[in-house]
PDB file of C-alpha atoms in Angstrom:
ATOM      1  CA  MET A  17     -92.746  77.270  16.020  1.00 43.00           C
ATOM      2  CA  GLY A  18     -90.705  74.088  16.542  1.00 55.00           C
ATOM      3  CA  GLU A  19     -90.451  70.914  14.543  1.00 73.00           C
ATOM      4  CA  HIS A  20     -93.558  68.792  14.190  1.00 86.00           C
ATOM      5  CA  ASN A  21     -93.842  65.319  15.625  1.00 96.00           C
ATOM      6  CA  ILE A  22     -93.199  62.428  13.253  1.00 98.00           C
ATOM      7  CA  ILE A  23     -95.172  59.197  12.970  1.00 98.00           C
ATOM      8  CA  TYR A  24     -93.241  56.129  11.864  1.00 98.00           C
ATOM      9  CA  ASN A  25     -95.975  53.806  10.615  1.00 98.00           C
ATOM     10  CA  VAL A  26     -95.331  50.104  10.039  1.00 98.00           C
ATOM     11  CA  THR A  27     -98.164  48.209   8.342  1.00 97.00           C
ATOM     12  CA  ILE A  28     -97.876  44.431   8.665  1.00 97.00           C
ATOM     13  CA  LYS A  29     -99.906  41.662   7.069  1.00 97.00           C
ATOM     14  CA  VAL A  30     -99.347  38.532   9.141  1.00 97.00           C
ATOM     15  CA  ASP A  31    -100.358  34.956   8.345  1.00 96.00           C
ATOM     16  CA  LYS A  32    -103.449  33.801  10.225  1.00 94.00           C
ATOM     17  CA  ASP A  33    -101.722  30.669  11.553  1.00 95.00           C
ATOM     18  CA  VAL A  34     -99.247  32.740  13.595  1.00 97.00           C
ATOM     19  CA  GLU A  35    -101.420  35.807  14.196  1.00 96.00           C
ATOM     20  CA  GLN A  36    -102.147  35.275  17.898  1.00 97.00           C
ATOM     21  CA  GLU A  37     -98.564  34.352  18.808  1.00 98.00           C
ATOM     22  CA  TRP A  38     -97.234  37.242  16.705  1.00 98.00           C
ATOM     23  CA  CYS A  39     -99.582  39.730  18.411  1.00 98.00           C
ATOM     24  CA  GLN A  40     -98.372  38.628  21.844  1.00 98.00           C
ATOM     25  CA  TRP A  41     -94.746  38.869  20.738  1.00 98.00           C
ATOM     26  CA  MET A  42     -95.333  42.355  19.305  1.00 98.00           C
ATOM     27  CA  LYS A  43     -97.012  43.547  22.522  1.00 98.00           C
ATOM     28  CA  GLU A  44     -94.651  41.886  25.000  1.00 98.00           C
ATOM     29  CA  LYS A  45     -91.298  42.035  23.176  1.00 98.00           C
ATOM     30  CA  HIS A  46     -90.950  43.926  19.891  1.00 98.00           C
ATOM     31  CA  ILE A  47     -92.835  47.156  20.608  1.00 98.00           C
ATOM     32  CA  PRO A  48     -91.287  47.517  24.104  1.00 98.00           C
ATOM     33  CA  ASP A  49     -87.843  46.958  22.509  1.00 98.00           C
ATOM     34  CA  VAL A  50     -88.519  49.723  19.967  1.00 98.00           C
ATOM     35  CA  ILE A  51     -89.808  52.116  22.650  1.00 98.00           C
ATOM     36  CA  SER A  52     -86.811  51.360  24.891  1.00 98.00           C
ATOM     37  CA  THR A  53     -84.478  52.828  22.248  1.00 98.00           C
ATOM     38  CA  GLY A  54     -85.591  56.256  23.488  1.00 98.00           C
ATOM     39  CA  CYS A  55     -86.383  57.382  19.948  1.00 98.00           C
ATOM     40  CA  PHE A  56     -90.183  57.292  20.337  1.00 98.00           C
ATOM     41  CA  MET A  57     -92.598  58.726  22.881  1.00 97.00           C
ATOM     42  CA  GLU A  58     -95.380  56.171  22.354  1.00 97.00           C
ATOM     43  CA  CYS A  59     -96.771  53.512  20.058  1.00 98.00           C
ATOM     44  CA  ARG A  60    -100.299  52.743  18.971  1.00 98.00           C
ATOM     45  CA  PHE A  61    -100.711  49.113  17.910  1.00 98.00           C
ATOM     46  CA  ASN A  62    -103.827  48.705  15.763  1.00 98.00           C
ATOM     47  CA  LYS A  63    -105.676  45.956  13.937  1.00 97.00           C
ATOM     48  CA  VAL A  64    -107.091  46.998  10.573  1.00 96.00           C
ATOM     49  CA  LEU A  65    -110.792  46.164  10.560  1.00 95.00           C
ATOM     50  CA  PHE A  66    -112.772  45.017   7.523  1.00 91.00           C
ATOM     51  CA  PHE A  67    -109.591  43.762   5.867  1.00 86.00           C
ATOM     52  CA  ASP A  68    -110.799  40.885   3.715  1.00 78.00           C
ATOM     53  CA  ASP A  69    -108.043  38.352   3.217  1.00 83.00           C
ATOM     54  CA  GLU A  70    -108.273  34.620   3.894  1.00 85.00           C
ATOM     55  CA  GLU A  71    -104.510  34.275   4.382  1.00 87.00           C
ATOM     56  CA  GLY A  72    -103.741  37.003   6.862  1.00 94.00           C
ATOM     57  CA  ALA A  73    -104.693  39.889   9.092  1.00 96.00           C
ATOM     58  CA  MET A  74    -103.465  43.482   8.837  1.00 97.00           C
ATOM     59  CA  TYR A  75    -101.999  45.528  11.689  1.00 98.00           C
ATOM     60  CA  THR A  76    -100.247  48.849  12.094  1.00 98.00           C
ATOM     61  CA  ALA A  77     -97.717  49.951  14.663  1.00 98.00           C
ATOM     62  CA  GLN A  78     -97.612  53.754  14.782  1.00 98.00           C
ATOM     63  CA  TYR A  79     -94.592  55.074  16.641  1.00 98.00           C
ATOM     64  CA  LEU A  80     -94.652  58.752  17.620  1.00 98.00           C
ATOM     65  CA  SER A  81     -91.284  60.479  17.524  1.00 98.00           C
ATOM     66  CA  GLU A  82     -90.478  63.936  18.867  1.00 96.00           C
ATOM     67  CA  ASN A  83     -88.871  65.017  15.586  1.00 96.00           C
ATOM     68  CA  MET A  84     -87.172  63.784  12.420  1.00 96.00           C
ATOM     69  CA  SER A  85     -83.721  63.602  14.030  1.00 96.00           C
ATOM     70  CA  LYS A  86     -85.043  61.101  16.619  1.00 97.00           C
ATOM     71  CA  LEU A  87     -86.460  58.956  13.816  1.00 97.00           C
ATOM     72  CA  GLN A  88     -83.154  59.172  11.936  1.00 97.00           C
ATOM     73  CA  GLU A  89     -81.350  58.095  15.110  1.00 98.00           C
ATOM     74  CA  TYR A  90     -83.648  55.055  15.304  1.00 98.00           C
ATOM     75  CA  GLN A  91     -83.148  54.195  11.637  1.00 97.00           C
ATOM     76  CA  GLY A  92     -79.376  54.629  11.800  1.00 97.00           C
ATOM     77  CA  THR A  93     -78.722  52.875  15.107  1.00 97.00           C
ATOM     78  CA  HIS A  94     -81.519  50.456  16.005  1.00 97.00           C
ATOM     79  CA  ALA A  95     -83.843  49.650  13.085  1.00 96.00           C
ATOM     80  CA  LEU A  96     -81.801  46.971  11.307  1.00 96.00           C
ATOM     81  CA  ILE A  97     -81.174  44.967  14.484  1.00 97.00           C
ATOM     82  CA  LEU A  98     -84.824  45.028  15.568  1.00 97.00           C
ATOM     83  CA  GLN A  99     -86.126  44.334  12.057  1.00 96.00           C
ATOM     84  CA  LYS A 100     -83.755  41.350  11.787  1.00 96.00           C
ATOM     85  CA  LYS A 101     -85.126  39.884  15.035  1.00 96.00           C
ATOM     86  CA  HIS A 102     -88.635  40.147  13.561  1.00 96.00           C
ATOM     87  CA  GLN A 103     -87.472  38.631  10.262  1.00 96.00           C
ATOM     88  CA  ASP A 104     -85.653  35.753  11.989  1.00 96.00           C
ATOM     89  CA  LYS A 105     -88.690  34.877  14.126  1.00 97.00           C
ATOM     90  CA  TYR A 106     -91.436  35.207  11.486  1.00 97.00           C
ATOM     91  CA  LYS A 107     -89.641  34.626   8.181  1.00 94.00           C
ATOM     92  CA  ASP A 108     -92.064  34.233   5.242  1.00 94.00           C
ATOM     93  CA  GLN A 109     -95.079  34.696   7.562  1.00 97.00           C
ATOM     94  CA  TYR A 110     -95.551  38.433   7.151  1.00 96.00           C
ATOM     95  CA  VAL A 111     -95.184  41.357   4.784  1.00 95.00           C
ATOM     96  CA  ALA A 112     -94.308  44.830   6.122  1.00 96.00           C
ATOM     97  CA  PHE A 113     -94.625  48.285   4.620  1.00 96.00           C
ATOM     98  CA  ARG A 114     -93.170  51.368   6.305  1.00 97.00           C
ATOM     99  CA  SER A 115     -94.125  55.014   5.909  1.00 98.00           C
ATOM    100  CA  VAL A 116     -93.193  58.259   7.648  1.00 98.00           C
ATOM    101  CA  MET A 117     -95.739  60.989   8.339  1.00 97.00           C
ATOM    102  CA  GLU A 118     -95.516  64.481   9.740  1.00 95.00           C
ATOM    103  CA  VAL A 119     -98.124  65.508  12.321  1.00 94.00           C
ATOM    104  CA  ILE A 120     -99.542  68.791  11.035  1.00 93.00           C
ATOM    105  CA  GLU A 121    -102.077  69.425  13.787  1.00 91.00           C
ATOM    106  CA  LYS A 122    -103.593  67.555  16.735  1.00 86.00           C
ATOM    107  CA  TYR A 123    -107.252  67.858  17.736  1.00 92.00           C
ATOM    108  CA  ASN A 124    -108.700  66.631  21.015  1.00 87.00           C
TER     109      ASN A 124
END
């Protein structure tokens, strides 16, 4: 049995006043840039529902990687550059939390 897939999950709370512009930028620029690194097979971009906060909305970007070494390649080679672009564009308008998960089993 081979290595399990890895999910690199980024949870982002973004200020409501830039939410729509940020969503477009994520869909049209940031997520395609992350996928184009070749370290991930796909991304699911989600809005967290029933998140009660007057200041912001909550989203997750879940990047599926073939294995841990692909994620480590992303973190070692690409992550800082892409995270800096996000920071430079939306400074003080978001908070991000990152987690890494191992896919144990898939059900369809």
